[in-house]
XYZ file of C-alpha atoms in Angstrom:
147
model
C 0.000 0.000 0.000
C 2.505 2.410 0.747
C 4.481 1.724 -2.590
C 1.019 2.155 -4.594
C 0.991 5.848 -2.538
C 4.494 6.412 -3.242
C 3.712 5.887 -7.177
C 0.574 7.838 -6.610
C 2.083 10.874 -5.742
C 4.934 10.478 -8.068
C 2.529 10.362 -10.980
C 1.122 13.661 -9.569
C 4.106 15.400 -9.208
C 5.229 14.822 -12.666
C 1.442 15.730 -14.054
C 1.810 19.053 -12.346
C 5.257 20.040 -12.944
C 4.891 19.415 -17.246
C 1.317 21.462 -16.345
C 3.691 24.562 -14.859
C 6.150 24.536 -17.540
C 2.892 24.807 -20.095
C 2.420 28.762 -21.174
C -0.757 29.896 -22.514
C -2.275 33.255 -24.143
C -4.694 35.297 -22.544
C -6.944 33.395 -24.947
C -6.504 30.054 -24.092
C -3.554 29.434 -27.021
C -0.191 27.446 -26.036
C 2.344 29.523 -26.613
C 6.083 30.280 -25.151
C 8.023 32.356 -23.200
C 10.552 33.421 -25.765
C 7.996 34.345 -28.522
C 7.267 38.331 -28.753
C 5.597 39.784 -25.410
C 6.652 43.084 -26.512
C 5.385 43.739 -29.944
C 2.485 46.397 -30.692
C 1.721 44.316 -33.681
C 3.095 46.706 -36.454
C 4.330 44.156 -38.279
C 6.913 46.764 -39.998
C 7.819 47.600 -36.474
C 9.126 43.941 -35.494
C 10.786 43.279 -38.653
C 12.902 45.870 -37.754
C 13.609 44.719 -34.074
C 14.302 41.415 -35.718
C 16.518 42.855 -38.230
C 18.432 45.086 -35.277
C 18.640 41.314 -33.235
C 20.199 39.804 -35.912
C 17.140 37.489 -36.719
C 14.383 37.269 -39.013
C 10.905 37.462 -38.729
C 8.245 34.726 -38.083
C 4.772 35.166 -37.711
C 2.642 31.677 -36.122
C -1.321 32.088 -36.877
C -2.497 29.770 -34.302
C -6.280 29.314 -32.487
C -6.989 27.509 -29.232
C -7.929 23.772 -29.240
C -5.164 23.376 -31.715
C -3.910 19.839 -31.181
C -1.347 20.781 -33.812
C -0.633 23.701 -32.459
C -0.344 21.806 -28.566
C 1.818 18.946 -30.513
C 4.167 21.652 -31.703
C 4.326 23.364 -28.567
C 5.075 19.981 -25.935
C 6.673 18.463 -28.618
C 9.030 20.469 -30.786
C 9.017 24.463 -29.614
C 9.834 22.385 -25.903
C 13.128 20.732 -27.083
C 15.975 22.777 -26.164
C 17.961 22.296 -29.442
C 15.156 23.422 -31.176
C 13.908 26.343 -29.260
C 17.924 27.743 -28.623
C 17.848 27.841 -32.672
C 14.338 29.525 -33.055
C 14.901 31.583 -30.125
C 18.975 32.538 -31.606
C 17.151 32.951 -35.078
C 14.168 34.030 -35.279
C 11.778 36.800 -33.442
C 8.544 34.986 -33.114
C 4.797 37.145 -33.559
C 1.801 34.667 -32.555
C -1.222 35.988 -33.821
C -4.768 34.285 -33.053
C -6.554 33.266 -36.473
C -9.675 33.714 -35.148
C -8.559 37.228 -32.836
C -9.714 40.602 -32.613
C -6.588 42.473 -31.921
C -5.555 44.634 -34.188
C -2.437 43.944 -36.753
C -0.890 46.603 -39.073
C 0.137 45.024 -41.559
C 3.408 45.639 -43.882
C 1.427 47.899 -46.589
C 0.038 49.984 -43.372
C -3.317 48.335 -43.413
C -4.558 48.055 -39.747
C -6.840 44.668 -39.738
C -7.983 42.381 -36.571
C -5.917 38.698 -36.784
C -8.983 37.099 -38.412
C -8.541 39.893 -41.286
C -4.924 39.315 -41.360
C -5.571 35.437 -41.350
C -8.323 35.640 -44.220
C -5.573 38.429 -46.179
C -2.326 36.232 -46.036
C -4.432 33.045 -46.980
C -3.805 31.223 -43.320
C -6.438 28.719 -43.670
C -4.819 26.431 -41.053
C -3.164 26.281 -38.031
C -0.410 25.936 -36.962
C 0.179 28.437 -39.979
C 3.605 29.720 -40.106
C 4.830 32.724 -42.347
C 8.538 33.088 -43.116
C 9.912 37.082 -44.118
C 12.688 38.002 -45.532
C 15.176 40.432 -43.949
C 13.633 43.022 -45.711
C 10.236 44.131 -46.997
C 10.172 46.072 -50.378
C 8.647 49.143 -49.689
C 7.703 50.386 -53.238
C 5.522 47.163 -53.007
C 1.755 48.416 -52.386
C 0.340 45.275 -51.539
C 3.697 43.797 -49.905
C 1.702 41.481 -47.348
C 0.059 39.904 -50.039
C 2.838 39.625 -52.896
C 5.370 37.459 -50.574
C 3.338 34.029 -51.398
């Protein structure tokens, strides 16, 4: 009996601590600590904080209940070779494909996510957009042009 309460509570211990190490949105998204807290969501904006790191640009369309998006996140983005090189690489925007907040865009065009989502084509999540170091800028319709 007291083995079967020692394996109890060792079961529980390890269910709780991979539960702490889990970070989620104020939406209900997985998501991690390294990504972008401190972008406004001018998209111009972080490519340029990206470019001043030394990295490039990512943007991850995501939406909660994602079991894709969860497999990802407990399963790749939580291996420390791989999140050293996205995190050495890479500055990482999550946007919501189904959220409100509101995204300028490279062209200037301010949109909610959902816009953004339906403008770029993201039709599926875990959708994951690439950039190049630079934008061109005598490109009107620049957010739309890159695929």
């Amino acid at each position: 009996m007291k083995s079967l309460l020692t394996a109890v509570a060792l079961v529980f211990a390890l269910t709780q601590a991979s539960f702490a190490e889990q970070a989620f949105t104020e939406n209900g998204m997985h998501t991690q600590d390294w990504f972008a807290q401190d972008s406004f969501l001018e998209l111009q904006d972080d490519l340029e904080v990206a470019q001043d790191e030394g990295k490039r640009l990512v943007v991850f369309f995501e939406q909660k209940g994602c079991i894709y998006c969860k497999r990802m996140h407990e399963e790749v983005l939580s291996h420390p070779g791989i999140a050293k090189m996205v995190k050495d690489n890479f500055r990482v925007v999550q946007l919501d494909l189904w959220g409100p907040r509101i995204v300028t865009d490279f062209d200037g065009e301010e949109l909610e996510e959902k816009d953004l989502a339906r403008k770029w084509r993201a039709n599926y999540t875990p959708g994951i957009f690439f950039f190049p170091t630079e934008i061109a800028e005598d490109n009107e319709e620049s957010g739309k042009d890159l695929w």
